[in-house]
Coordinates of C-alpha atoms in Angstrom, one line a residue:
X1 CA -76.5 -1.1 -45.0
X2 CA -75.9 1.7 -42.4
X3 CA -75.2 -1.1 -39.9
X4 CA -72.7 -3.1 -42.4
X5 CA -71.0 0.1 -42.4
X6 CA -70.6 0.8 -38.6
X7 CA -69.7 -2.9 -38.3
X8 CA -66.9 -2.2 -40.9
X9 CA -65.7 1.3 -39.1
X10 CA -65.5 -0.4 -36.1
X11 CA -63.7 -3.7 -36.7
X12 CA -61.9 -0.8 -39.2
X13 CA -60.4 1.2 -35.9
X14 CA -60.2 -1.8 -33.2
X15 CA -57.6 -3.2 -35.6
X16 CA -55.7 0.1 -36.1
X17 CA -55.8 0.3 -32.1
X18 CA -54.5 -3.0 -31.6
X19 CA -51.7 -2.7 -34.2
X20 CA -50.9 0.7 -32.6
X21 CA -51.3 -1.1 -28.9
X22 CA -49.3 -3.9 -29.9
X23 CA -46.4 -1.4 -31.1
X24 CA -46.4 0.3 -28.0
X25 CA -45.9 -2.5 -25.8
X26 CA -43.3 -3.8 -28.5
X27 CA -41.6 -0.6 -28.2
X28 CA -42.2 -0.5 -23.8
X29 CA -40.7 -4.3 -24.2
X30 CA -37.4 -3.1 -26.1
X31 CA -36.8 -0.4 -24.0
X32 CA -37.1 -1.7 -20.8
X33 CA -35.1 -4.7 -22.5
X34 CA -32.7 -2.2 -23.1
X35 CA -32.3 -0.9 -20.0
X36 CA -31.6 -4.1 -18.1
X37 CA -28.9 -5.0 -21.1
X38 CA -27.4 -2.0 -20.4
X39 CA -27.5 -2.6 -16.6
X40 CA -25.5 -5.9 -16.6
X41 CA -23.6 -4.3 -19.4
X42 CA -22.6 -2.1 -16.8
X43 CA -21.8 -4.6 -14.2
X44 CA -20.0 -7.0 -16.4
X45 CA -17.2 -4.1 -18.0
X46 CA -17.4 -1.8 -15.1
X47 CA -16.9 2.2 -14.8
X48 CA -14.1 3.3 -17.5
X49 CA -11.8 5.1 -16.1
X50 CA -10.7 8.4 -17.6
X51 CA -8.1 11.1 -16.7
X52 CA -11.3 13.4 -14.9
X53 CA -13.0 10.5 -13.1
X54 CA -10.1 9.5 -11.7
X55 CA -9.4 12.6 -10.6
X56 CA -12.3 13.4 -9.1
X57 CA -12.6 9.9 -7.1
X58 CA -8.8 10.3 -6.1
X59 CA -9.9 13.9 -4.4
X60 CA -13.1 12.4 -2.5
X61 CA -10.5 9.2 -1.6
X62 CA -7.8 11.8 0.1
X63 CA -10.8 14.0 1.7
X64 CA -12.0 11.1 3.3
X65 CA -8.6 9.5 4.5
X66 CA -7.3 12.9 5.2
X67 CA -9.1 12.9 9.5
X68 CA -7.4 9.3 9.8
X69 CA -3.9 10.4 8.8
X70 CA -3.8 13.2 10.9
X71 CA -5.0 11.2 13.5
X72 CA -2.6 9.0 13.4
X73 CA 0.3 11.3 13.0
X74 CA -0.9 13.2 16.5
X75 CA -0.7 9.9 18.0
X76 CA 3.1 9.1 17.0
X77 CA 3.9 13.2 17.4
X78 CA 2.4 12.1 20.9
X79 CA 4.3 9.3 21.8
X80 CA 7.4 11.0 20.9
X81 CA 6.7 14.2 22.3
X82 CA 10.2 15.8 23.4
X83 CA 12.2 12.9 22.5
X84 CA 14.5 12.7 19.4
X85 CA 15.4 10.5 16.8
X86 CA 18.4 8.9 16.5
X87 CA 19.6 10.5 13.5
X88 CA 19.2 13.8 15.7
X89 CA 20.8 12.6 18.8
X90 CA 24.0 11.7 16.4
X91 CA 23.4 15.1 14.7
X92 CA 23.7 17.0 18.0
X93 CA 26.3 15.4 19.7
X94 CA 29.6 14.5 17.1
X95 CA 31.0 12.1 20.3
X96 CA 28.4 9.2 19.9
X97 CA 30.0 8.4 16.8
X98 CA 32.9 7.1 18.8
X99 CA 31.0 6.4 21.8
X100 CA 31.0 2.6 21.2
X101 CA 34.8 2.4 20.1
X102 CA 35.9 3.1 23.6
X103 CA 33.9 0.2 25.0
X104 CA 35.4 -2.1 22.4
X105 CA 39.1 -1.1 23.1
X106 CA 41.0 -4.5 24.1
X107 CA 43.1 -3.1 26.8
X108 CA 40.3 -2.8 29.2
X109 CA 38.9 -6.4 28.9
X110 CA 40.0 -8.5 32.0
X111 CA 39.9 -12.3 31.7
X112 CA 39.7 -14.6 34.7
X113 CA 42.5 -17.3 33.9
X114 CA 40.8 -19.7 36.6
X115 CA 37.3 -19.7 34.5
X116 CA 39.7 -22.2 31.6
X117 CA 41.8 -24.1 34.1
X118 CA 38.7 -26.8 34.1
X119 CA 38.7 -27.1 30.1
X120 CA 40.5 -29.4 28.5
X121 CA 41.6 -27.2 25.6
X122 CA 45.3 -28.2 24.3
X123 CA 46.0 -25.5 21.6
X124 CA 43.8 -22.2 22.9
X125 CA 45.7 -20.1 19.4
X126 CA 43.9 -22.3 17.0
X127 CA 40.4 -22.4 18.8
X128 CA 40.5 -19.1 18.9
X129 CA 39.9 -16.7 15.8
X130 CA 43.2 -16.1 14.3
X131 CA 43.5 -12.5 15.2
X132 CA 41.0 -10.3 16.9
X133 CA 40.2 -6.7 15.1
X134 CA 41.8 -4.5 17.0
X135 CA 45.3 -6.5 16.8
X136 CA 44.5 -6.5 12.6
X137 CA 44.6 -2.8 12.5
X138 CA 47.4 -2.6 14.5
X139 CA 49.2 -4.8 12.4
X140 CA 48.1 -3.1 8.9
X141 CA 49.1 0.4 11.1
X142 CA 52.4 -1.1 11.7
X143 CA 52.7 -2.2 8.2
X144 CA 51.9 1.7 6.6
X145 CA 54.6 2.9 8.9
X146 CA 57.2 0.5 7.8
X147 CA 56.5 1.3 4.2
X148 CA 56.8 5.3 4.3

Protein backbone atom coordinates (compact mmCIF):
# COMPACT_ATOMS: atom_id res chain seq x y z
CA UNK A 1 0.00 0.00 0.00
CA UNK A 2 2.86 2.45 0.91
CA UNK A 3 4.07 1.91 -2.65
CA UNK A 4 0.45 2.42 -4.33
CA UNK A 5 0.68 5.62 -2.65
CA UNK A 6 4.07 6.91 -3.78
CA UNK A 7 3.09 5.69 -7.21
CA UNK A 8 -0.07 7.91 -6.89
CA UNK A 9 2.00 11.10 -5.46
CA UNK A 10 4.24 10.76 -8.10
CA UNK A 11 2.25 10.31 -11.26
CA UNK A 12 0.00 13.03 -8.79
CA UNK A 13 2.99 15.88 -9.17
CA UNK A 14 4.62 14.85 -12.78
CA UNK A 15 1.16 15.82 -14.09
CA UNK A 16 0.87 19.12 -12.16
CA UNK A 17 4.53 19.76 -13.56
CA UNK A 18 3.73 19.07 -16.98
CA UNK A 19 0.40 21.10 -17.01
CA UNK A 20 2.43 23.92 -15.28
CA UNK A 21 5.52 23.16 -18.04
CA UNK A 22 3.08 23.10 -20.78
CA UNK A 23 1.60 26.64 -19.64
CA UNK A 24 4.88 28.09 -19.57
CA UNK A 25 5.99 27.30 -22.86
CA UNK A 26 2.25 28.29 -24.00
CA UNK A 27 2.76 31.46 -22.33
CA UNK A 28 6.93 31.79 -23.82
CA UNK A 29 5.11 30.81 -27.28
CA UNK A 30 2.50 33.83 -27.14
CA UNK A 31 4.93 36.18 -26.11
CA UNK A 32 7.51 35.76 -28.25
CA UNK A 33 4.55 35.47 -30.93
CA UNK A 34 3.76 38.71 -29.80
CA UNK A 35 6.76 40.27 -30.17
CA UNK A 36 7.36 39.30 -33.84
CA UNK A 37 3.54 40.55 -34.55
CA UNK A 38 4.31 43.57 -33.15
CA UNK A 39 7.65 43.79 -35.11
CA UNK A 40 6.11 43.53 -38.63
CA UNK A 41 3.29 45.55 -37.18
CA UNK A 42 5.87 47.97 -36.88
CA UNK A 43 7.27 47.68 -40.26
CA UNK A 44 4.06 47.47 -42.07
CA UNK A 45 2.38 51.06 -40.45
CA UNK A 46 5.61 52.72 -39.73
CA UNK A 47 6.71 55.36 -36.89
CA UNK A 48 3.55 57.80 -36.21
CA UNK A 49 4.42 60.93 -36.38
CA UNK A 50 3.62 63.44 -33.68
CA UNK A 51 4.13 67.13 -33.10
CA UNK A 52 7.49 66.12 -30.56
CA UNK A 53 8.92 63.47 -32.78
CA UNK A 54 8.87 65.50 -35.54
CA UNK A 55 10.47 67.98 -33.81
CA UNK A 56 13.04 66.29 -32.50
CA UNK A 57 14.09 64.45 -35.93
CA UNK A 58 13.75 67.92 -37.74
CA UNK A 59 16.55 69.36 -35.08
CA UNK A 60 18.97 66.17 -35.53
CA UNK A 61 18.06 66.63 -39.63
CA UNK A 62 19.24 70.61 -39.54
CA UNK A 63 22.40 69.63 -37.11
CA UNK A 64 23.48 67.35 -39.43
CA UNK A 65 22.98 69.41 -42.78
CA UNK A 66 23.99 72.46 -40.99
CA UNK A 67 28.49 71.74 -41.86
CA UNK A 68 27.17 71.11 -45.65
CA UNK A 69 25.35 74.43 -46.01
CA UNK A 70 27.93 76.40 -44.58
CA UNK A 71 30.18 74.78 -46.71
CA UNK A 72 28.64 75.46 -49.53
CA UNK A 73 27.88 79.08 -48.85
CA UNK A 74 31.91 79.73 -48.26
CA UNK A 75 32.35 78.32 -51.56
CA UNK A 76 29.90 80.80 -53.52
CA UNK A 77 31.02 83.72 -50.76
CA UNK A 78 34.41 82.44 -52.42
CA UNK A 79 33.80 82.67 -55.87
CA UNK A 80 32.33 85.94 -55.58
CA UNK A 81 34.71 87.42 -53.35
CA UNK A 82 34.83 91.29 -54.06
CA UNK A 83 32.59 91.19 -56.97
CA UNK A 84 28.97 92.41 -56.86
CA UNK A 85 25.68 91.54 -58.01
CA UNK A 86 23.95 93.04 -60.54
CA UNK A 87 21.29 94.38 -58.53
CA UNK A 88 24.21 96.22 -56.63
CA UNK A 89 26.15 97.42 -59.60
CA UNK A 90 22.59 99.18 -60.78
CA UNK A 91 22.12 100.29 -57.12
CA UNK A 92 25.51 102.11 -57.13
CA UNK A 93 25.67 103.59 -60.30
CA UNK A 94 21.95 105.39 -61.39
CA UNK A 95 23.65 105.68 -65.23
CA UNK A 96 23.51 101.90 -66.16
CA UNK A 97 19.93 102.21 -66.30
CA UNK A 98 20.36 104.19 -69.47
CA UNK A 99 23.59 102.79 -70.42
CA UNK A 100 22.10 100.60 -73.16
CA UNK A 101 19.69 103.35 -74.61
CA UNK A 102 22.62 105.23 -76.00
CA UNK A 103 23.84 102.20 -77.94
CA UNK A 104 20.37 101.78 -79.33
CA UNK A 105 19.95 105.37 -80.53
CA UNK A 106 19.30 105.23 -84.55
CA UNK A 107 21.33 108.14 -85.46
CA UNK A 108 24.54 106.50 -84.90
CA UNK A 109 23.85 103.22 -86.99
CA UNK A 110 25.72 103.50 -90.41
CA UNK A 111 24.56 101.28 -93.24
CA UNK A 112 26.68 100.28 -96.19
CA UNK A 113 24.28 100.93 -99.25
CA UNK A 114 26.73 98.65 -101.53
CA UNK A 115 26.14 95.49 -99.01
CA UNK A 116 22.00 95.56 -100.93
CA UNK A 117 23.02 96.61 -104.42
CA UNK A 118 23.44 92.63 -105.16
CA UNK A 119 19.73 91.75 -103.74
CA UNK A 120 17.06 91.72 -105.78
CA UNK A 121 14.61 93.35 -103.35
CA UNK A 122 11.94 95.55 -105.33
CA UNK A 123 9.87 97.20 -102.38
CA UNK A 124 12.71 97.46 -99.25
CA UNK A 125 9.45 99.66 -97.10
CA UNK A 126 7.33 96.48 -97.01
CA UNK A 127 10.17 93.92 -96.20
CA UNK A 128 11.06 95.87 -93.65
CA UNK A 129 9.13 96.23 -90.26
CA UNK A 130 6.75 98.98 -90.67
CA UNK A 131 8.40 101.36 -88.33
CA UNK A 132 11.38 100.84 -86.12
CA UNK A 133 10.97 101.85 -82.23
CA UNK A 134 12.67 104.79 -81.98
CA UNK A 135 10.69 106.45 -85.13
CA UNK A 136 7.19 105.04 -83.01
CA UNK A 137 8.00 107.17 -80.10
CA UNK A 138 8.84 109.97 -81.99
CA UNK A 139 5.80 109.81 -83.78
CA UNK A 140 3.49 109.34 -80.46
CA UNK A 141 6.03 112.43 -79.04
CA UNK A 142 4.96 114.35 -82.00
CA UNK A 143 1.38 113.42 -81.57
CA UNK A 144 1.21 114.67 -77.48
CA UNK A 145 2.67 117.88 -78.71
CA UNK A 146 0.18 118.55 -81.31
CA UNK A 147 -2.60 117.76 -78.95
CA UNK A 148 -1.64 120.25 -75.94
Amino acid sequence: MCFTLHAAAKEYIDDRFAVLREAEEKKRRDDEEAANLAEVEKHIIGTIVTPESFAAWQARFMAEKAPIVEAIQAAQKAAKKGRLTGRQLFERDASLKTSDIKELTPDEVAVDASLFEDLDIEDLDAAAPAASIFEGEKIKEENRSEET
